[in-house]
XYZ file of C-alpha atoms in Angstrom:
547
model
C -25.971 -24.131 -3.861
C -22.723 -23.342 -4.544
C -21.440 -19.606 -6.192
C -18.730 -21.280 -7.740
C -17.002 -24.906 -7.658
C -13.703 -24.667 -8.155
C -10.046 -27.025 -7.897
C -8.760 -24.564 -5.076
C -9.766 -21.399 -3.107
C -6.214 -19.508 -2.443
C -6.223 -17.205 0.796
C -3.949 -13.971 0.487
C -3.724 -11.741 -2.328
C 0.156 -10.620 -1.466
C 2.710 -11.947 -3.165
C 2.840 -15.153 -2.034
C -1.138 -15.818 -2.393
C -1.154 -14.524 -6.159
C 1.560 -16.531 -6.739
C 0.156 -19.448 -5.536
C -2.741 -18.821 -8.434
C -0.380 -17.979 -10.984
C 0.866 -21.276 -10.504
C -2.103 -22.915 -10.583
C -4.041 -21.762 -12.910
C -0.497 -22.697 -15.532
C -1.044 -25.917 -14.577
C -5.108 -26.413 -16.033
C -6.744 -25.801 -12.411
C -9.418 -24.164 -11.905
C -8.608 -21.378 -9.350
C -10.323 -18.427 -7.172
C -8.252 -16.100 -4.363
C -9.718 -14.699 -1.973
C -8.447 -11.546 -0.234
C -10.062 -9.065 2.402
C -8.785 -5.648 1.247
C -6.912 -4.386 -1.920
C -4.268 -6.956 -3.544
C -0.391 -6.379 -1.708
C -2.333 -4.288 0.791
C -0.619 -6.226 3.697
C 3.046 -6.836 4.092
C 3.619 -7.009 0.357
C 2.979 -3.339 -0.129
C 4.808 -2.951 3.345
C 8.670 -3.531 2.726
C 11.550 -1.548 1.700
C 11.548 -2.349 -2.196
C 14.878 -4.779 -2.483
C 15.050 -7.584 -4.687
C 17.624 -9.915 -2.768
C 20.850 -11.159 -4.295
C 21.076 -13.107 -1.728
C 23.974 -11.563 -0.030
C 22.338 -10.278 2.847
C 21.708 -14.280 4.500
C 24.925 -16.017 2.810
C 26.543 -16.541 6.557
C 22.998 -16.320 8.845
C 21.192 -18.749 6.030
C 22.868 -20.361 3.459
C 19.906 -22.065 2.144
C 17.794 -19.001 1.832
C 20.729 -16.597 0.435
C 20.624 -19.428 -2.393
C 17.285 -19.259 -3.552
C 17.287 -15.526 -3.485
C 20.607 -15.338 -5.875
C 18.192 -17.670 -7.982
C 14.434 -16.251 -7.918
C 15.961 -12.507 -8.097
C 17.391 -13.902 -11.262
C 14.101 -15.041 -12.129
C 12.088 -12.170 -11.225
C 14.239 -10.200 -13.438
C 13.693 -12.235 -16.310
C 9.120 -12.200 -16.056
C 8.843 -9.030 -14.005
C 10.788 -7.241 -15.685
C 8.784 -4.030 -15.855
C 8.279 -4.414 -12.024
C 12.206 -4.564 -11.667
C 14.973 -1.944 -11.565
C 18.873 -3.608 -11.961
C 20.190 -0.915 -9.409
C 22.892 -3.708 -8.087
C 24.486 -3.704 -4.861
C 27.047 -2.753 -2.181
C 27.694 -4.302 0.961
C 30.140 -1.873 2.826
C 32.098 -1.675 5.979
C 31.514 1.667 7.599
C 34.010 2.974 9.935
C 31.401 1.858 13.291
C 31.717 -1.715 11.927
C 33.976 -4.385 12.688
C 35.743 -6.007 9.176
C 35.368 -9.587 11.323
C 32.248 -10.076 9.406
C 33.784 -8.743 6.523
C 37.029 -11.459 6.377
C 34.238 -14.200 5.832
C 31.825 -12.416 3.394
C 33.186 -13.682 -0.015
C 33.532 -17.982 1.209
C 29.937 -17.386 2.494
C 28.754 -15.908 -0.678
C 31.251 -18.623 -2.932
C 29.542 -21.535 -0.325
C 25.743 -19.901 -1.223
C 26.481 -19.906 -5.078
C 25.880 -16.099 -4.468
C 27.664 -13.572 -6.937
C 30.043 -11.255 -5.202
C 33.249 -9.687 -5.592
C 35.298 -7.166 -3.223
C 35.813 -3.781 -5.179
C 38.088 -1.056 -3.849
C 36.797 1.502 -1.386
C 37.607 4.405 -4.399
C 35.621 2.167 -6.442
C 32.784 2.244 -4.596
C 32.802 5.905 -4.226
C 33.333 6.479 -7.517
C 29.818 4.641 -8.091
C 28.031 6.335 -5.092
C 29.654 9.427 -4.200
C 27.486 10.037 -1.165
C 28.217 7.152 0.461
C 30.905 7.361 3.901
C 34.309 8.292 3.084
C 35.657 6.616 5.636
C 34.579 3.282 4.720
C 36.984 0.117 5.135
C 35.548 -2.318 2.402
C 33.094 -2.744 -0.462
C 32.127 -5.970 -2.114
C 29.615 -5.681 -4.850
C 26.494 -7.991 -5.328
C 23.206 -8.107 -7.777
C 20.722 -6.635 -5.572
C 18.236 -4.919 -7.392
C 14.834 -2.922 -6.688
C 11.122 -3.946 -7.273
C 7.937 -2.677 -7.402
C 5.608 -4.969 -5.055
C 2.291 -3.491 -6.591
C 3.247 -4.073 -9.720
C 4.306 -7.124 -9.522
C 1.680 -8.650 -7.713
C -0.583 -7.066 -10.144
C 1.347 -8.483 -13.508
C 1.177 -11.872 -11.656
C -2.678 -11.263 -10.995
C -3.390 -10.152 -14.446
C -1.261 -13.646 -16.068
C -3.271 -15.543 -13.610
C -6.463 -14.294 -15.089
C -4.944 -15.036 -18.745
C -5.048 -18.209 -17.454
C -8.612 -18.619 -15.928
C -8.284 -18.200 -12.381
C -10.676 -15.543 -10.378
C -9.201 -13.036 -8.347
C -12.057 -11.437 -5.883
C -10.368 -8.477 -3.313
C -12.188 -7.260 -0.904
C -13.763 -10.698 -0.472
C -13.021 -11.782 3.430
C -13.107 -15.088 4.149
C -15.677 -16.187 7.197
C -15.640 -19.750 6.974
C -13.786 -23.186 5.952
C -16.066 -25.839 5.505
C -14.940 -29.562 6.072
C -17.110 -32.991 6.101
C -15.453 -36.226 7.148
C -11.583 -35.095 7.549
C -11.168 -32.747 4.463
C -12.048 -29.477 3.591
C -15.122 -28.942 0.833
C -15.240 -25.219 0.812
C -15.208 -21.856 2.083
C -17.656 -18.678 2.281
C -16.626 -15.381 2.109
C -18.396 -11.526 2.353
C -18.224 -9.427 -0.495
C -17.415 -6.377 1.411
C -17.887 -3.752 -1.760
C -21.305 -5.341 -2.136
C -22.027 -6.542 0.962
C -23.391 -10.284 0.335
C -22.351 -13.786 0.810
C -20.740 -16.175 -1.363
C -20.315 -19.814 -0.800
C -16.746 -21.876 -2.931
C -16.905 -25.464 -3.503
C -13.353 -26.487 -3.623
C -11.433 -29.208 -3.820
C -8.196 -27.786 -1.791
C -7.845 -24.533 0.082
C -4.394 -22.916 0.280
C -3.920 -20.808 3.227
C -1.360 -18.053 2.179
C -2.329 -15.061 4.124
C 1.440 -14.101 5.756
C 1.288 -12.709 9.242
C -2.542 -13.743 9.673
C -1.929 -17.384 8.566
C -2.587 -18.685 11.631
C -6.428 -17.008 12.002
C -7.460 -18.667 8.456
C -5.583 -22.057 10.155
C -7.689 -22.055 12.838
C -11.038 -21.289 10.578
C -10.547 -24.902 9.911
C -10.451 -26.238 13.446
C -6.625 -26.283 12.817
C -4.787 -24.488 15.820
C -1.581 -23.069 17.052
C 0.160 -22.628 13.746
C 2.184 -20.022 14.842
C 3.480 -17.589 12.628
C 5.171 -14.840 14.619
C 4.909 -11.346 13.099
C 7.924 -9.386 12.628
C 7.086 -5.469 12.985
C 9.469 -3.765 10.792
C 9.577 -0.014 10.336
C 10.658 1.621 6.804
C 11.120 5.384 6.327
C 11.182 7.558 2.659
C 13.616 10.418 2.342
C 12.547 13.333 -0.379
C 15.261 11.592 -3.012
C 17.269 9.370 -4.272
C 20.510 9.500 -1.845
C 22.068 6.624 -3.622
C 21.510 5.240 -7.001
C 22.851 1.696 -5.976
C 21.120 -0.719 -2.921
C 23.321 -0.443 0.092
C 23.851 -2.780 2.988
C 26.339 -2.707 6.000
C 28.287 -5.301 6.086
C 27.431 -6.783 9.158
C 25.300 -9.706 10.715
C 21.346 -8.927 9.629
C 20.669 -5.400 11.888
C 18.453 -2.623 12.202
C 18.975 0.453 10.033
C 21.389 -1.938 7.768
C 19.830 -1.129 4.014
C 19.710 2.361 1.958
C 17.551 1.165 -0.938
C 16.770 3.374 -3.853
C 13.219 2.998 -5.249
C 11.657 5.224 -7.382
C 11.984 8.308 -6.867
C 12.893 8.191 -3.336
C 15.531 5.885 -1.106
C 13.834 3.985 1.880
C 15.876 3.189 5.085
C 14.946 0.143 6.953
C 14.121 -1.654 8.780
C 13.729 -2.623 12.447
C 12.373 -6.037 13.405
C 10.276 -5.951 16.804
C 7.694 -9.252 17.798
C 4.013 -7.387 16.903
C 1.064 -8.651 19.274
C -1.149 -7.701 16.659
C 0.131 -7.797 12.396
C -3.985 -5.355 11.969
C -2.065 -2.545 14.621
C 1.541 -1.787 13.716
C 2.834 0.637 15.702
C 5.241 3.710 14.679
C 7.680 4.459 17.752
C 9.654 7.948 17.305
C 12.414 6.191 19.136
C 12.419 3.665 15.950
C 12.098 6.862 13.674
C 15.338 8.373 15.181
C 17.239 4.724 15.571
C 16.569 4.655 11.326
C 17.547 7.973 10.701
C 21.075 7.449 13.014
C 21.136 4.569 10.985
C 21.216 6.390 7.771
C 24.104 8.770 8.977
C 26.307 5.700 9.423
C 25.942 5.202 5.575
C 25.402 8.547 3.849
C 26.706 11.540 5.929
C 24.260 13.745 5.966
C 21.251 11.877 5.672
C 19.653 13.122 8.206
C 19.538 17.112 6.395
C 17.448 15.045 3.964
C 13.762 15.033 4.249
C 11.828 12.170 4.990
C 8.486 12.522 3.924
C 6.794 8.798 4.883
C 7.058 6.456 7.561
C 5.231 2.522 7.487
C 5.396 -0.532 9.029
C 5.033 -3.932 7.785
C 5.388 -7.165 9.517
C 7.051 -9.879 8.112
C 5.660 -13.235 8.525
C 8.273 -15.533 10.441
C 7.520 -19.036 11.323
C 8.475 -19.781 15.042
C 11.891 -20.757 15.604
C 12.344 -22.786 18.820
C 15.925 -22.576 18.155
C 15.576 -18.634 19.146
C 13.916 -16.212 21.630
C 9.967 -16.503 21.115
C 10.552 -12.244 20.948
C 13.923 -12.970 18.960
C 12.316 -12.138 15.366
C 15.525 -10.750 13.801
C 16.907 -14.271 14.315
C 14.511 -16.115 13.190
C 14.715 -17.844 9.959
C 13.176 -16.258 6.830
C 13.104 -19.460 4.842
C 9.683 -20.717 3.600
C 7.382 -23.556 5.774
C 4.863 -25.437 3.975
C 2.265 -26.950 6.364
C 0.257 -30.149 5.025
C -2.264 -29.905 7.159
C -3.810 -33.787 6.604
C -0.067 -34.705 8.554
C -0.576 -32.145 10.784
C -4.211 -32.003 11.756
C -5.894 -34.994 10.200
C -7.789 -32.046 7.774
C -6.455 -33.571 4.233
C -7.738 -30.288 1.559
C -5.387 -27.520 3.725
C -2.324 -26.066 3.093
C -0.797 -23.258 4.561
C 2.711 -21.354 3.650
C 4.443 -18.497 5.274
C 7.861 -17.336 5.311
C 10.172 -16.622 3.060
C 10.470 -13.097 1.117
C 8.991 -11.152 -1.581
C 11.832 -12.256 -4.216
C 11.102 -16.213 -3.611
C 7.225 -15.637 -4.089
C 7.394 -17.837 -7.226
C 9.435 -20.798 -5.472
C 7.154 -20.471 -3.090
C 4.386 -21.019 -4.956
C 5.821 -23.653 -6.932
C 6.783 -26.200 -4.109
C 3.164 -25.741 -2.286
C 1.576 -26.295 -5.515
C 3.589 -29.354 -6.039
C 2.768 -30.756 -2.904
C -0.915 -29.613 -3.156
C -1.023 -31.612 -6.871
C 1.125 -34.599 -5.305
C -1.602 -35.016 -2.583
C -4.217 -35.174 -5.410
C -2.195 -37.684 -7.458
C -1.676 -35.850 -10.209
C 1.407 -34.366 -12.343
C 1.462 -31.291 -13.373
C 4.412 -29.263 -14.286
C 5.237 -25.705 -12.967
C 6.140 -23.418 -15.772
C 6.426 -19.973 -14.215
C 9.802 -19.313 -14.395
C 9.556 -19.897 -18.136
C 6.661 -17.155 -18.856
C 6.973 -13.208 -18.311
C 3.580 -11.618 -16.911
C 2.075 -9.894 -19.735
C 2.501 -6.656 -18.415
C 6.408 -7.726 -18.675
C 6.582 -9.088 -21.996
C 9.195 -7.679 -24.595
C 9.541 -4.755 -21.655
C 12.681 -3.754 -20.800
C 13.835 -3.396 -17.014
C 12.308 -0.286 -15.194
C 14.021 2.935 -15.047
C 13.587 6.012 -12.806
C 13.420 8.315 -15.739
C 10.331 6.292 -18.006
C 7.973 8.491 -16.951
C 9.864 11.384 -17.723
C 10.597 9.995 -21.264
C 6.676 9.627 -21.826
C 5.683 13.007 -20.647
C 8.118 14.466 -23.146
C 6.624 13.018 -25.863
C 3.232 13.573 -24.537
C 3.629 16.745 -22.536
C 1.267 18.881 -24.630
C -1.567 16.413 -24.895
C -1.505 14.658 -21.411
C -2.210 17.043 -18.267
C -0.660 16.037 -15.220
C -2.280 15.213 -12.273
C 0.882 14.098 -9.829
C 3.526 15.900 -10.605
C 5.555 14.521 -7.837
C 5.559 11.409 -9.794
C 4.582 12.188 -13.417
C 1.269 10.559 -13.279
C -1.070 11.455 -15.821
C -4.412 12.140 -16.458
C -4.791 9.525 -18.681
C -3.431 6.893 -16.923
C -5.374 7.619 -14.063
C -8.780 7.640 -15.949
C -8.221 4.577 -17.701
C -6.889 2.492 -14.663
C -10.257 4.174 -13.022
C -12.230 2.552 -16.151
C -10.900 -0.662 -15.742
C -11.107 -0.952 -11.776
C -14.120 0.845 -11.632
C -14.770 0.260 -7.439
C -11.136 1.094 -6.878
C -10.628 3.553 -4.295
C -8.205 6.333 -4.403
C -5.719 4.197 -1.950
C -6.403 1.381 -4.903
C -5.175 3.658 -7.374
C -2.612 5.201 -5.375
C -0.971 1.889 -5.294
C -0.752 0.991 -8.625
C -0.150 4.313 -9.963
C 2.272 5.765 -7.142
C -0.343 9.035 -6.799
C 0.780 11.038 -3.566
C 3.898 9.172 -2.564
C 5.900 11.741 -3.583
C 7.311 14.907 -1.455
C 4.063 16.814 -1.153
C 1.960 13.343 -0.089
C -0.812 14.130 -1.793
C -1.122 17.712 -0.582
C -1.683 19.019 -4.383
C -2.815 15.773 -6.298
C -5.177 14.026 -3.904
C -7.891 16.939 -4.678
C -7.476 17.053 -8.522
C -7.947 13.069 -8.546
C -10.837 13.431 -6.306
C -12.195 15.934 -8.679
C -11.896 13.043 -11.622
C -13.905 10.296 -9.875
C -16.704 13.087 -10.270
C -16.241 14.297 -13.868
C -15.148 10.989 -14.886
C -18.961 9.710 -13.155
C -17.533 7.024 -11.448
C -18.815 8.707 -8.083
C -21.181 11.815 -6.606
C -18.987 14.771 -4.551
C -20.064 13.606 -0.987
C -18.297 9.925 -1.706
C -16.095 11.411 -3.483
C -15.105 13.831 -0.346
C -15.091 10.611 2.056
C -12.502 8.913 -0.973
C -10.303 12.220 -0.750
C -10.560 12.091 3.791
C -9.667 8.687 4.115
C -6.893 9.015 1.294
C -5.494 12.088 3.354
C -5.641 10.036 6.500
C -3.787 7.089 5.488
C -0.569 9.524 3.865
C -0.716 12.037 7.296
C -0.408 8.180 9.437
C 2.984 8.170 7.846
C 3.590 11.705 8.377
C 3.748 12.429 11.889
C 6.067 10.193 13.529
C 8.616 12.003 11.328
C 7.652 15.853 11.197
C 11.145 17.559 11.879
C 12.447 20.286 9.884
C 11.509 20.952 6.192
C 8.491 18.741 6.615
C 6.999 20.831 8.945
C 6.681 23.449 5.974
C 5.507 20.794 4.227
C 2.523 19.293 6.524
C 1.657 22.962 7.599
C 0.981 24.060 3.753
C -0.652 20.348 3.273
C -3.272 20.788 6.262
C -3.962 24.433 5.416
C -5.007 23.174 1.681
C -6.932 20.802 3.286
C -8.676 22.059 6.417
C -8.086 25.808 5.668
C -9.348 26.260 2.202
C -11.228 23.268 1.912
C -12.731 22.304 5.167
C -12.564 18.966 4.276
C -13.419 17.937 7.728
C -17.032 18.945 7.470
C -17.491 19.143 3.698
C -20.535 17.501 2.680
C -20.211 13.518 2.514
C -20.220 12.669 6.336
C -22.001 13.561 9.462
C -19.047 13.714 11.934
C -15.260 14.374 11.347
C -13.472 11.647 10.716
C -11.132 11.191 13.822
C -11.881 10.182 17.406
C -9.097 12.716 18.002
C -7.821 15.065 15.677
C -5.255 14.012 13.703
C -2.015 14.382 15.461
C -3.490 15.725 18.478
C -1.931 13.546 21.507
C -3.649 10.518 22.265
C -3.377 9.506 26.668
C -0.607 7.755 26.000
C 1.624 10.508 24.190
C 1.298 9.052 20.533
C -0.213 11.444 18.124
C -3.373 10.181 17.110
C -2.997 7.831 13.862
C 0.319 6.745 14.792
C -0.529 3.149 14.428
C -1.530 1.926 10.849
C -3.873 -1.195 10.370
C -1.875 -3.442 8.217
C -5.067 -4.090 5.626
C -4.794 -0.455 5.282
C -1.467 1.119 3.654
């Protein structure tokens, strides 16, 4: 028998996934996602932070420059908590040609995109650190966005609504009887049992690993190519407003501010393998050369985090099968009863973080077409409740709450203002959260010191707070440590040597964590950062389900 019986089992818990059971569940079905790890774990949480206007694909894709302008509209309006109105600059440094730049505005006019060419003094008057000797400026409505938190306001309206959202669940089967899908089963990794999901329709929405769930159901060779991208964090804000190059879609092209930092990126490199991403030095240096171009100087800034992500592209025979940067990043919807003979399967990939909801909306029509039903999409009309009567987010809200709560509120982060409150009641209500969960939604150790100073003290409050003993607590605070020093060492230059050198001797000088009580062996195969045989420090590739 059955754990649950449900309309449709969505597969994914990024953006694209929770967005798909938003959707959904607004429209009376009943609804359960599945995802492996933590929700945005994957490439959600793996991007640069930039909410598109649209501006960066008005001449290399019209279509999808147009729905950006659109959804980042949108997004605005029911994430608006998750959202930061920085706007935009697309500039012509002096390395650039201004032949792109003569055709910018009619692309942006064709794409319905807004845009307008300021003066050069103009733009410098906005962002004084950006390149003297730039040639041109047009301004645009980019803006920032928090992926965590908007994945999680999405997830929290889709449980207003009556779906069930199980992370750490990882699918292991799709069941099908006579030519359509009946249900899945799934391991509860956290408690380590089985659960079997009558369904009605499964929607395959897991990105860069659509193509393994695909083929769960017998249905092959859907080939979604992943995009390895590589994104770097300097100490600071170098620029208040997003910043692009105006040039064809390149590496290094985008300054973004987000938070408290700004976040160069990104490369685009064919990954064998979207669970091993790897970090190349040569990448690191290509972004920070990259930076230069835009803000002199950049690279006397500290970086203190390197990622990668990889982007889900659908294969574009029109391109290089290695070609990623040219392939398109619209959306693909794949019925699979047309494609396979399977009628029950969906899968969607594509597209970018600010069209999740259009996404969602035109699989979900096609899903409730194929049942014979109508049933309208109203998620553009209704803000996430974490988002409702909210104004936009600023850099300086948590500043503004600490001051009126500085005396009564200890802080635990001080890199990022997070408080001990906030922690213990997000630890209350996701009570088998780790402390990578928590980081995520609370921004714990993503600020200059990387944990160094915080990642102890909120170790210390999974114990007083009983959620945990001090041996699992100790294994919480080594695999935390691990996951910020994977980002570390591909950059370590400068300043940030200081940094990593007082970091490890907190760590491994005062507190031994590598053979504090709580686990048998150290941690590492090699120690971290020691060289590997092929020259990579150790921990220089990241597992994708792990951020």
């Amino acid at each position: 028998m059955a754990d649950f019986s449900v309309d449709v089992v969505v597969v994914g818990g990024g953006a694209t996934g929770v967005g798909v059971a938003r959707d959904a569940a607004m429209r009376g079905l009943d609804v359960v996602l599945l995802e492996r790890a933590d929700l945005a774990q994957g490439t959600t949480g793996r991007y640069h932070g930039l909410l598109h206007s649209g501006g960066r694909y008005v001449v290399s894709d019209p279509e999808s420059a147009r729905e950006c302008a659109q959804e980042n509209a949108i997004v605005t309006r029911i994430h608006a908590d998750a959202v930061e109105q920085t706007g935009g600059l697309f500039v012509v440094t002096p390395e650039d040609s201004e032949d792109y730049a003569d055709g910018f505005l009619a692309a942006a006019h064709a794409a319905t995109v807004p845009a307008e060419e300021i003066s050069v003094s103009q733009a410098l008057a906005r962002e004084p650190r950006l390149n003297p000797g730039i040639k041109r400026a047009f301004a645009v409505f980019d803006g920032t966005v928090d992926g965590w938190q908007m994945v999680w306001g999405a997830a929290e309206s889709a449980r207003e609504h009556g779906a069930t959202i199980l992370s750490y669940h990882r699918l292991t089967r799709i069941h099908r009887e006579n030519g359509r899908v009946v249900g899945v089963s799934c391991h509860d990794v956290k408690n380590d049992r089985e659960l079997s999901i009558d369904c009605r329709f499964v929607i395959n929405a897991a990105g860069a690993w659509a193509g393994q769930v695909a083929a769960m159901a017998g249905c092959h060779d859907v080939q979604v190519v992943p995009g390895r991208g590589i994104m770097i964090a300097m100490n600071h804000r170098l620029v208040n407003t997003v910043v692009n190059r105006c040039i064809r879609p390149a590496d290094g092209d985008i300054l973004v501010p987000v938070h408290t930092v700004s976040i160069i990126g990104t490369t685009d490199v064919k990954a064998p393998d979207p669970d091993r991403l790897a970090i190349p030095r040569a990448e690191v240096q290509q972004m920070l050369d990259a930076g230069e171009a835009l803000v002199p100087g950049f690279r006397e800034a500290r970086a203190v985090h390197a990622w990668s992500g990889a982007r889900p592209l659908v294969k574009d025979t029109r391109v290089a099968a290695g070609d990623t940067r040219h392939m398109s990043r619209g959306m693909a919807v794949i019925d699979h009863r047309e494609r396979d003979g399977l009628a029950g399967l969906f899968s969607i990939s594509g597209g970018k973080l600010t069209t999740y909801r259009l996404m969602a909306q035109r699989i979900v029509d096609e899903m409730c077409a194929q049942m014979g039903e109508q049933r309208a999409c109203t998620t553009a009309d209704e803000a996430v409740p974490a988002a409702v009567g909210s104004p936009t987010y600023r850099v300086t809200h948590r500043l503004a709450e600490r001051e009126q709560a500085w005396q009564r509120d200890q802080i635990v982060c001080e890199c990022e203002l997070m408080s001990r409150s906030a922690f213990v009641d997000l630890l209350a209500a996701e009570p088998l959260a780790t402390l990578d969960d928590l980081r995520r939604r609370l921004r714990i150790g993503m600020g200059p010191c990387q944990g160094g100073f915080c990642s102890t003290r909120a170790a210390g409050l999974l114990c007083s707070q009983g959620q945990t003993d001090a041996p699992t607590a100790t294994i919480e605070l080594r695999e935390f440590l691990k996951h910020r020093w994977i980002g570390l060492w591909p950059i370590l230059a400068g300043a940030q040597v200081r940094q990593n050198a007082l970091d490890e001797w907190i760590a491994r000088g005062t507190l031994d964590i590598d053979h504090a009580p709580g686990q048998a062996d150290p941690p590492e195969r090699f120690p971290i950062g020691a060289p590997r045989h092929d020259g990579q420090p150790a921990g220089s590739e990241q597992k994708a389900e792990v951020a």
